[in-house]
Coordinates of C-alpha atoms and ligand atoms in Angstrom, one line a residue:
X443 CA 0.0 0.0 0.0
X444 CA 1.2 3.3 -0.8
X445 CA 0.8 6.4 1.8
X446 CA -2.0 8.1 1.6
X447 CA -1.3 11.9 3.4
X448 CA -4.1 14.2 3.8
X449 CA -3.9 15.4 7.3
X450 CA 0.1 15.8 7.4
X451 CA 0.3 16.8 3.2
X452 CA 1.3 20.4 4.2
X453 CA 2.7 20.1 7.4
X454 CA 6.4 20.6 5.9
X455 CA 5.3 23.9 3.9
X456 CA 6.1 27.0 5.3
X457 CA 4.3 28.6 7.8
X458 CA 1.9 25.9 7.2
X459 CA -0.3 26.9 10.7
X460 CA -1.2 30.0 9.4
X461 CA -4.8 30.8 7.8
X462 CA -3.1 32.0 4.5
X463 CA -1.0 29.1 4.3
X464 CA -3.9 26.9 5.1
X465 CA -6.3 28.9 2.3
X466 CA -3.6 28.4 0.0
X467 CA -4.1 24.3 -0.3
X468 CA -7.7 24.6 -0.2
X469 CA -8.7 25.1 3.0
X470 CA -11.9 26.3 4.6
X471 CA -14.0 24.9 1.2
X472 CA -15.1 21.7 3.3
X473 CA -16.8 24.4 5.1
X474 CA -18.2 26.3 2.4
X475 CA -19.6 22.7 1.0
X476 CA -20.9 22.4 4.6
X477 CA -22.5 25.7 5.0
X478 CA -24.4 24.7 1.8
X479 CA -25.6 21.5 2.8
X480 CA -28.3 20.8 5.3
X481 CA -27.3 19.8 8.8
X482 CA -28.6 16.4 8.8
X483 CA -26.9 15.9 5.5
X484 CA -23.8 16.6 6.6
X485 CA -24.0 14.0 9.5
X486 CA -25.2 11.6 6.2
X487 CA -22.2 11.8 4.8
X488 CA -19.9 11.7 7.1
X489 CA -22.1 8.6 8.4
X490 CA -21.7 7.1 4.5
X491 CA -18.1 7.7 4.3
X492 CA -17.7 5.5 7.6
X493 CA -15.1 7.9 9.9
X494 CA -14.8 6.0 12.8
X495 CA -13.6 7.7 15.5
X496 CA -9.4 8.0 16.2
X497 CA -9.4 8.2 19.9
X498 CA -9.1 5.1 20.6
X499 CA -12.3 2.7 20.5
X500 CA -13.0 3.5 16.4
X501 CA -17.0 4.7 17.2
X502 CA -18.7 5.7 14.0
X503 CA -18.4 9.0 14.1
X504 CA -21.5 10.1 11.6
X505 CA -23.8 7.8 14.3
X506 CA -22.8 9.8 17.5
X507 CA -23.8 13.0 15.5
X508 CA -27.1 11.4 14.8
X509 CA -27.6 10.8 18.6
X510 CA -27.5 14.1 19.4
X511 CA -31.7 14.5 20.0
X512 CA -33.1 17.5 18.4
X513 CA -35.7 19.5 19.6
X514 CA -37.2 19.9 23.3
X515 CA -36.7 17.4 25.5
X516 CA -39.8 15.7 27.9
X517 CA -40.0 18.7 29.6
X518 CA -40.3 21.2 26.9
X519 CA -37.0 22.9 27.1
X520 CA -34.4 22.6 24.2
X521 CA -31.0 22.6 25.7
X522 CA -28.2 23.9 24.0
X523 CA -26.0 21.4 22.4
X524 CA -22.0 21.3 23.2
X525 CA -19.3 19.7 20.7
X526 CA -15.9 19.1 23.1
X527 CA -12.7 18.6 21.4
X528 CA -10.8 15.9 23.1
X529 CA -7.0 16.9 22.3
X530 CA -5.5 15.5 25.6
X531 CA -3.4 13.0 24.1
X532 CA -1.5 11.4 26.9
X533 CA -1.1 7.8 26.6
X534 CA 2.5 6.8 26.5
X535 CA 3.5 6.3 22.9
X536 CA 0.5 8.2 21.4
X537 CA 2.0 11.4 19.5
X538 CA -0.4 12.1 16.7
X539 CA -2.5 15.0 17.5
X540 CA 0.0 17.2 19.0
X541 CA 1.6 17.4 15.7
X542 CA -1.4 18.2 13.8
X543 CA -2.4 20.9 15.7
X544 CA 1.2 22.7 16.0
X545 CA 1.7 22.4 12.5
X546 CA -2.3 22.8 11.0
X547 CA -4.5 23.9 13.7
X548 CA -6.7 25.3 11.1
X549 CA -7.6 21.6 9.7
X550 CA -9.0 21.2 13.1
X551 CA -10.9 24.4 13.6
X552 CA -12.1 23.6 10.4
X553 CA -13.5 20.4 11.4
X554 CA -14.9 22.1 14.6
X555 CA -17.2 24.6 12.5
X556 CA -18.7 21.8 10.5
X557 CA -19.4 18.9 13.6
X558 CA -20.8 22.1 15.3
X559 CA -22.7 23.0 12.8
X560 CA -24.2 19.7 11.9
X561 CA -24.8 19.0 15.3
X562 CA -26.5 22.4 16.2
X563 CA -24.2 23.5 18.5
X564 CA -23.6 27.0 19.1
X565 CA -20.5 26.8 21.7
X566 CA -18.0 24.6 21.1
X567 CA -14.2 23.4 23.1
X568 CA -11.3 22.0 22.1
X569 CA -10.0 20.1 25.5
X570 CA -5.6 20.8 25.2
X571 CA -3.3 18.4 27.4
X572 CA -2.3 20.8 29.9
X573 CA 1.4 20.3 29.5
X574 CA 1.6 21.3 25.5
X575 CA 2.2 24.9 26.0
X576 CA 3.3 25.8 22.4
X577 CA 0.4 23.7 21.0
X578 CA -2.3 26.1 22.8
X579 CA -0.5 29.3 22.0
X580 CA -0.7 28.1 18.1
X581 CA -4.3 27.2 19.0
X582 CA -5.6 30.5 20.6
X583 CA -4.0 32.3 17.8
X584 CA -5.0 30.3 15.2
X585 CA -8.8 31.0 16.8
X586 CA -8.0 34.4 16.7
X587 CA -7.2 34.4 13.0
X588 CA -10.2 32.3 11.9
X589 CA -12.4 34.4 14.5
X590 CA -11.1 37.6 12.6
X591 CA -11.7 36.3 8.8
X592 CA -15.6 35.8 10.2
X593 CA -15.5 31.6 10.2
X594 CA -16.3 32.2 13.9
X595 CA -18.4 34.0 15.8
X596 CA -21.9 35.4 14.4
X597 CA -23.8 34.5 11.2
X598 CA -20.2 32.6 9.5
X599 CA -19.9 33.3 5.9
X600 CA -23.3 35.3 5.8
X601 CA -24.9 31.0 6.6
X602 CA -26.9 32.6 9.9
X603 CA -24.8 30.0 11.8
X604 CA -23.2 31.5 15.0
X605 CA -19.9 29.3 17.0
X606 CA -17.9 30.5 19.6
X607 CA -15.1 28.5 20.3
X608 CA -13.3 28.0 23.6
X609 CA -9.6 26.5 24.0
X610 CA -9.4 24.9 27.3
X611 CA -6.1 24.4 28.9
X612 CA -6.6 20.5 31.1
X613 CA -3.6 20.6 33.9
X614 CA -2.2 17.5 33.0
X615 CA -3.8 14.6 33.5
X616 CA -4.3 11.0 31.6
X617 CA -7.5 10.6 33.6
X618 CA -8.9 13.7 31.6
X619 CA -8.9 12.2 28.5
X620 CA -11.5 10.1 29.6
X621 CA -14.4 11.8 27.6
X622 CA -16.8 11.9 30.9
X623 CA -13.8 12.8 33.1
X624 CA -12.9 15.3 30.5
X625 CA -16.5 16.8 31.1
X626 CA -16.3 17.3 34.6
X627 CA -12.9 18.8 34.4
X628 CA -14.1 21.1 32.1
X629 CA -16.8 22.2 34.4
X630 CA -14.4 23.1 36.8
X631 CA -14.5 19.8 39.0
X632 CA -12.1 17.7 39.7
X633 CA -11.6 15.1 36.7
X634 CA -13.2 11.8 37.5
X635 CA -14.8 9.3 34.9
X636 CA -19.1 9.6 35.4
X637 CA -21.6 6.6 35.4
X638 CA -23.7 6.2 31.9
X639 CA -25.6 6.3 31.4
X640 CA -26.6 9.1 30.4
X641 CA -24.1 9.2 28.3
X642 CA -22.7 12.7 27.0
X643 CA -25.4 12.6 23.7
X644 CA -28.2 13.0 26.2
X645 CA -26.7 14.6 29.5
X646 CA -22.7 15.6 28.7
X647 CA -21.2 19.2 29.0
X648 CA -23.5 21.1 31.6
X649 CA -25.7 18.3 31.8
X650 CA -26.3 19.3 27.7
X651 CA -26.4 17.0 24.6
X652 CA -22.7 16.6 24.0
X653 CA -20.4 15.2 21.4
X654 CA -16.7 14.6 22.7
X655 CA -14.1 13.7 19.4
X656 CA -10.7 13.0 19.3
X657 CA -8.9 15.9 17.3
X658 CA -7.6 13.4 13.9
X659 CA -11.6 12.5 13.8
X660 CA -12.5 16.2 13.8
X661 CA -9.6 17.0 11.4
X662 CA -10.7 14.2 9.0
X663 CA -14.0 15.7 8.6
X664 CA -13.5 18.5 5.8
X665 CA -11.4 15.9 3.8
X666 CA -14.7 14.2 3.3
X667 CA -16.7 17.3 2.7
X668 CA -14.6 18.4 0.4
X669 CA -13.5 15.5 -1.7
X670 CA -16.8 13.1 -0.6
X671 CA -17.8 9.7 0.2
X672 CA -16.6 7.6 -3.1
X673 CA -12.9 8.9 -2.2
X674 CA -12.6 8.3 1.4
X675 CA -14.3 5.1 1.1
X676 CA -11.4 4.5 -2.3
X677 CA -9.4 3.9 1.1
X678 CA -8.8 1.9 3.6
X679 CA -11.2 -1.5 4.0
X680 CA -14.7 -1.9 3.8
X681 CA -15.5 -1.7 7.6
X682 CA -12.6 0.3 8.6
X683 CA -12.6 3.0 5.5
X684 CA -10.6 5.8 5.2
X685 CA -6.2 7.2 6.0
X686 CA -5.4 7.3 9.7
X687 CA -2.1 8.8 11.0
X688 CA 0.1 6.0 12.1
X689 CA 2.6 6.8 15.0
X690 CA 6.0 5.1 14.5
X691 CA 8.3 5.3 17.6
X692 CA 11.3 4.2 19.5
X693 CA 14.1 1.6 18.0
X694 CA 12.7 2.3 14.1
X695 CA 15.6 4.0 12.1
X696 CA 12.9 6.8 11.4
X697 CA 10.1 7.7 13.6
X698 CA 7.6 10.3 12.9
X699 CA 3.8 9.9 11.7
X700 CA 2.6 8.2 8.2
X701 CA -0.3 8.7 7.0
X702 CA -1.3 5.9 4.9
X703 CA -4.7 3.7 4.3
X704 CA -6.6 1.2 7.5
X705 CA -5.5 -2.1 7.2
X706 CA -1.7 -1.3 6.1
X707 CA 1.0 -3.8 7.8
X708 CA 3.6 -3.2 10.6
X709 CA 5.8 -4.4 7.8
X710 CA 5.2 -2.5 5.2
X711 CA 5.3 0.9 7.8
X712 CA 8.0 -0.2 8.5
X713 CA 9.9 -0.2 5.3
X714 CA 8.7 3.7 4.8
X715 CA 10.4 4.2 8.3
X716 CA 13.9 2.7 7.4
X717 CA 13.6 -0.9 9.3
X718 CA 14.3 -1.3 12.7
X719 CA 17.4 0.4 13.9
X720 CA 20.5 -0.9 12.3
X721 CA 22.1 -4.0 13.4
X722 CA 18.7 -5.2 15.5
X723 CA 15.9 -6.9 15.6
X724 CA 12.1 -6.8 16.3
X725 CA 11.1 -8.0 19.6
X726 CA 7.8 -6.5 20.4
X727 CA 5.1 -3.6 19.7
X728 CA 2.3 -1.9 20.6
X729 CA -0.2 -1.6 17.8
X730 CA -2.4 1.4 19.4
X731 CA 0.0 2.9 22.6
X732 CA 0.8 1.5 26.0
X733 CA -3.2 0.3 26.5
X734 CA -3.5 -2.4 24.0
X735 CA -2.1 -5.7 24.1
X736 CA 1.4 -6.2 22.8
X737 CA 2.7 -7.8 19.9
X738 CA 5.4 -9.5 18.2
X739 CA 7.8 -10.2 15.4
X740 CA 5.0 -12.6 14.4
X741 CA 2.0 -10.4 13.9
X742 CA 3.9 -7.7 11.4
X743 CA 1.5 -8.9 8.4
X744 CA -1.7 -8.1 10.8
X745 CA -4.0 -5.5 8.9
X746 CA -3.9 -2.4 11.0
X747 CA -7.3 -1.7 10.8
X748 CA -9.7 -2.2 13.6
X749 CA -10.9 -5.8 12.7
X750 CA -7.8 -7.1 11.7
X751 CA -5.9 -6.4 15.2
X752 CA -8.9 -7.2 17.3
X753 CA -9.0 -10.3 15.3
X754 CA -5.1 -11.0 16.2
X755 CA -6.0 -10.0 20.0
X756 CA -5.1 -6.2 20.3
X757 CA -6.9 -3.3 19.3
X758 CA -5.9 -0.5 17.3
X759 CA -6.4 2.2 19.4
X760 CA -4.6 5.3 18.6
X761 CA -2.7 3.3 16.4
X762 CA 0.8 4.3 18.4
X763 CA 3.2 2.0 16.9
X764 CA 5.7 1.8 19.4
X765 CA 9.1 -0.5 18.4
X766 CA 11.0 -2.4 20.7
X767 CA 14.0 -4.5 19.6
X768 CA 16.0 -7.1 20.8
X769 CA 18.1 -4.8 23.7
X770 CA 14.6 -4.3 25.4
X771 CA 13.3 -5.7 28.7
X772 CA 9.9 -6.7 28.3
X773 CA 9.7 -6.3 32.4
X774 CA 11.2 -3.0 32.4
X775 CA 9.3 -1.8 29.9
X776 CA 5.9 -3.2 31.6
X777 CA 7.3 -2.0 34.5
X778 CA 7.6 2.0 33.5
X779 CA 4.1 1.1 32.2
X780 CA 2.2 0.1 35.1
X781 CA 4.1 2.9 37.0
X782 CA 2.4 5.4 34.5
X783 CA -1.2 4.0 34.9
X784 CA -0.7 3.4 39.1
X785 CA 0.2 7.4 39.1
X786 CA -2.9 8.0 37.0
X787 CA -5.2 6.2 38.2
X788 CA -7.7 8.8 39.5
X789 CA -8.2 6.3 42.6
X790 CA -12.5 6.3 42.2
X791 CA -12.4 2.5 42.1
X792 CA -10.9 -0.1 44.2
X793 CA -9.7 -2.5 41.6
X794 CA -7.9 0.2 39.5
X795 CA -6.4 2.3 42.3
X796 CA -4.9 -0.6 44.7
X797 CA -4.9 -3.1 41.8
X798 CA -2.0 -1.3 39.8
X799 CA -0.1 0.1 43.3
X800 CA 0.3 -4.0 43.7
X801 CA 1.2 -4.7 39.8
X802 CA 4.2 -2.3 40.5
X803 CA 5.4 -3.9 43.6
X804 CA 5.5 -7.4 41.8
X805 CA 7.2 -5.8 38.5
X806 CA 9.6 -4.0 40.5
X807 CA 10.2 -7.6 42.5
X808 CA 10.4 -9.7 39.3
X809 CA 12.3 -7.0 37.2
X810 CA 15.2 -7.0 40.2
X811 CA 15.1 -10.8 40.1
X812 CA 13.6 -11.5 43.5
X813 CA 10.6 -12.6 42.2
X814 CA 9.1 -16.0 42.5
X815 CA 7.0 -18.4 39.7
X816 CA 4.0 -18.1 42.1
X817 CA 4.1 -14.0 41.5
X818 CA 3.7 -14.5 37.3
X819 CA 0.0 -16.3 38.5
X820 CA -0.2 -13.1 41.3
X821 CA 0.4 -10.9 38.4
X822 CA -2.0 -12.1 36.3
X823 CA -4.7 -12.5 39.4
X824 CA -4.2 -8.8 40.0
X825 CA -4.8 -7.9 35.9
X826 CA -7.7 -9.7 35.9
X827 CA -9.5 -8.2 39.1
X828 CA -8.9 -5.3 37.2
X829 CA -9.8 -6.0 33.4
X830 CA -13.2 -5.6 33.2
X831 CA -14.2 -4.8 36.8
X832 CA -13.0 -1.1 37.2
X833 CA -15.1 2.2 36.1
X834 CA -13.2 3.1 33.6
X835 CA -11.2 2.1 30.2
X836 CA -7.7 3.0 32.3
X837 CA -8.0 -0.1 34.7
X838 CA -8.3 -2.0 31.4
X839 CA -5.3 -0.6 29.6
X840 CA -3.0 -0.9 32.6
X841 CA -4.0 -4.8 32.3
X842 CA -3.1 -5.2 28.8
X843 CA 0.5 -5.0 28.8
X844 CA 0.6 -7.4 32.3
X845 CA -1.8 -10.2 30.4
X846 CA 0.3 -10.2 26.8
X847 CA 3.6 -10.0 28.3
X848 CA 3.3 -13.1 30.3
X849 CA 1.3 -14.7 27.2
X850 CA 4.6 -13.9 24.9
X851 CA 7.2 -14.1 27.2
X852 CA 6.5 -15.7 30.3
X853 CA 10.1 -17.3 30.0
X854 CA 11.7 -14.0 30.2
X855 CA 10.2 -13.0 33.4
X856 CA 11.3 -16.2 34.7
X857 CA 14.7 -15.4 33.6
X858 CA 15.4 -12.9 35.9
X859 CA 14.6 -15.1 39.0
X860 CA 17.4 -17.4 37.3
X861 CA 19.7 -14.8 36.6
X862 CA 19.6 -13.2 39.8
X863 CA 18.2 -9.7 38.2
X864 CA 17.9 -8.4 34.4
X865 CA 19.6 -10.0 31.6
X866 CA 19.3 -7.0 29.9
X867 CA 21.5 -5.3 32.6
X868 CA 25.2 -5.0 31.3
X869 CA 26.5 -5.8 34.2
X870 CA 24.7 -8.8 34.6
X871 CA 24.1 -9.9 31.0
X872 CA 27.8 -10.5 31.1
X873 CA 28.2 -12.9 33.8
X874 CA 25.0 -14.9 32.9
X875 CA 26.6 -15.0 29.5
X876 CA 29.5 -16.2 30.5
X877 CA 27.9 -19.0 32.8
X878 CA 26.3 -19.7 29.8
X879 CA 22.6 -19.6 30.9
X880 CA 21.5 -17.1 28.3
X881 CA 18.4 -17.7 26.4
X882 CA 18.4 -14.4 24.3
Ligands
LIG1706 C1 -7.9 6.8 30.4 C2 -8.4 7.2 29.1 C3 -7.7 8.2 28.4 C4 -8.2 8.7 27.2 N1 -7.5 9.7 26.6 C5 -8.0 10.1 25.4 C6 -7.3 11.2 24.7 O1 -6.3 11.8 25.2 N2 -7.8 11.6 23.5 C7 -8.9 11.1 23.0 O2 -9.4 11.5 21.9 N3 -9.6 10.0 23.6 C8 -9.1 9.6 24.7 N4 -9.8 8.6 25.4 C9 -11.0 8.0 24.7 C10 -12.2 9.0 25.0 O3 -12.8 8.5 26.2 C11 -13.2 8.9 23.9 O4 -13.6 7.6 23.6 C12 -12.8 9.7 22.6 O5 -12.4 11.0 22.9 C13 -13.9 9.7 21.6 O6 -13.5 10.3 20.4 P1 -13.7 9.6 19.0 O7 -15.0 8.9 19.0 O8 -13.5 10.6 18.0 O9 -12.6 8.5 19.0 C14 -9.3 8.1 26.6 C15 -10.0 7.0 27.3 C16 -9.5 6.6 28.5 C17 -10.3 5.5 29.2
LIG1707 S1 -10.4 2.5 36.5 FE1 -8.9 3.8 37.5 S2 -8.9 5.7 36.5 FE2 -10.8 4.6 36.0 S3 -12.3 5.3 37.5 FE3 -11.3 3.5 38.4 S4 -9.6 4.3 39.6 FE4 -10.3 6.0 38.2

């Protein structure tokens, strides 16, 4: 498969953030298209082309437009609707929308004025990871630019269609990107997942009929209005349609996003990205960040699209393609891992909070080797009291990376009780060498 860029084709021109630069390659005519369309038709098409959403779980995007209810509610009253713009990318390995917004944040505010105006939303926010200073300066004064050329604010581009749009600043937290977490974080609480239902469609910002999107299925949308259904869908598979930004990281000779059609192979990413670095070997990857289950040398053929890794037992996630070779650790990588999701867990639920302080003592156990066979079955007692029995997605994630480790390489964990400590270690690799008990 060739690559396929859309999102990142002008990221390398100059001044490519600015609204001139931006106009200049045909920007802002998704919006004109929009503008010209009926609401409801624009959720149709973006429904037909088949976006699903790039945060993570692959929703359909078009569909939770279409939940949005219109009209007054039981009680008479039509409540304002609110389209949030999840851009708190934080998931180890996950890099994607960061980029696109530092180097076209007007794809994005682009996108914003259409989901807003084909859901009916007068207010919208884009949700920024607290830590990405330069990305919300670009942001606010990209806003300001679009504000001043009149595609925001009252009656845009003489439609009658009013948006004000609001960039948020999140202090830092993983937690937050959870889209009802996010919610309450942006009404000024602090930032803990909610029950649903309701879900945010029907009681979300303000307790208001709410979309939350991730910022690459926002940015995606006016590609589609522009261009249409026939060419989105000539990407991509049947189910999962459509180019996605692909995240290549750590031992790859060159890392950096590639935009290129669902249901590409880790292989052939790979041979746009130079191979893994010179003189090593693949040992494992993620295919969608820290959260989803890990791979091997074995699954680079897998379709990265989202049937194809479910089908292989991962999901594609953010589809953060994170490369480890042959010097790696699998423990000490799980390890810094499980360390990330104890700290962020937002301690609401029992299995999540205590459940991954305890998967950090055992790690840190094993990974010295002072572990014991009996704490590989601890280990995996602990993931599953989390998997599936916390409140939210996180307690899920930190589990992945516990359960497919000891599934791919159960042998190495047990190799640091032989060895005495990490085989990886220098030190140690050495001696164990040496004594000729090495199975790497
Ligand atoms: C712990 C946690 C963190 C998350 N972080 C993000 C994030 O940073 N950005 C994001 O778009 N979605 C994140 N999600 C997924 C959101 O809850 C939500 O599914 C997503 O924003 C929906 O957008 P989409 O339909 O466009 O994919 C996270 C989920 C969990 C459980
Ligand atoms: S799973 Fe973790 S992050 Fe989610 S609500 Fe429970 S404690 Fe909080």
């Amino acid at each position: 498969m060739t690559l396929t860029p859309v999102l990142s084709k002008h990221w390398a021109d100059p001044q490519s953030w600015t609204l001139d630069a931006y106009r200049a390659t045909g920007g802002y005519e998704g919006l004109r298209a929009a503008l010209n369309t009926d609401p409801d038709d624009v959720i149709a098409t973006v429904k037909a082309a088949g976006l699903r959403g790039r945060g993570g779980a692959g929703f359909p995007t078009g569909m939770k437009w279409s939940f949005i209810p219109q009209g007054p509610g039981p009680d008479g009253v039509t409540k304002p609707h609110y389209l949030v713009v999840n851009a708190d990318e934080s998931e180890p390995g996950t890099c994607k929308d960061i980029p696109l917004m530092l180097a076209s944040p007007h794809t994005l505010i682009e996108g914003v004025i259409i989901a807003s105006y084909a859901i009916r939303a007068n207010t919208a926010f884009i949700y920024v990871r607290g830590e990405v200073v330069p990305v919300l300066r670009r942001l606010q004064a990209a806003v300001a630019e679009a504000y001043a050329a009149g595609y925001l604010g009252r009656d845009i581009a003489g439609s009658g269609f009013d948006l004000e749009l609001i960039v948020h600043a999140g202090a830092g937290a993983y937690i937050c990107g959870e889209e009802t977490a996010l919610l309450d974080s942006l009404e000024g609480r602090r930032g803990q997942p909610r029950l649903r239902p309701p879900f945010p469609a029907v009681a979300g910002l303000y307790a208001c009929p709410t979309v939350v999107n991730n910022v690459e299925s926002i940015a995606s949308v006016p590609s589609i209005m522009r261009n249409g259904v026939d060419w989105f869908r000539s990407m991509g598979t049947e189910k999962s349609p459509g180019f996605t930004l692909y995240s290549l990281s750590g031992h790859v000779a060159r890392p950096g996003q590639y935009e290129a059609p669902l249901g590409i192979t880790l292989r052939e990413l790979l041979d746009y990205a130079g191979g893994v670095r010179a003189g090593h070997t693949l040992k494992f990857w993620t295919p969608g960040g820290s959260s989803t289950p890990i791979f091997t040398a074995e699954h680079l053929e897998v379709p990265l699209d989202y049937e194809g890794v479910a089908a292989a037992g991962s999901m594609l996630g953010t589809k953060a393609l994170q490369i480890f070779d042959d010097t790696t650790c699998v423990v000490r990588a799980v390890l810094r891992w499980t360390e990330f999701y104890a700290h962020e867990s937002c301690g609401k639920c029992t299995p999540c909070r205590e459940g991954t302080y305890w998967l950090v003592q055992l790690l840190k156990r094993l990974e010295a080797g002072e572990g014991t066979e009996g704490d590989l079955d601890k280990l995996a007692d602990i993931a599953d009291n989390i998997n599936g029995k916390s409140f939210c997605a996180l307690g899920d994630g930190a589990a992945s990376p516990i359960f497919s480790s000891l599934k791919h390489f159960r042998e190495e964990y047990l190799d640091h009780q032989r060895n005495g400590g990490c085989p990886f270690d220098p030190a140690r690799a050495t001696a164990w060498a040496s004594a000729g008990e090495g199975t790497q």
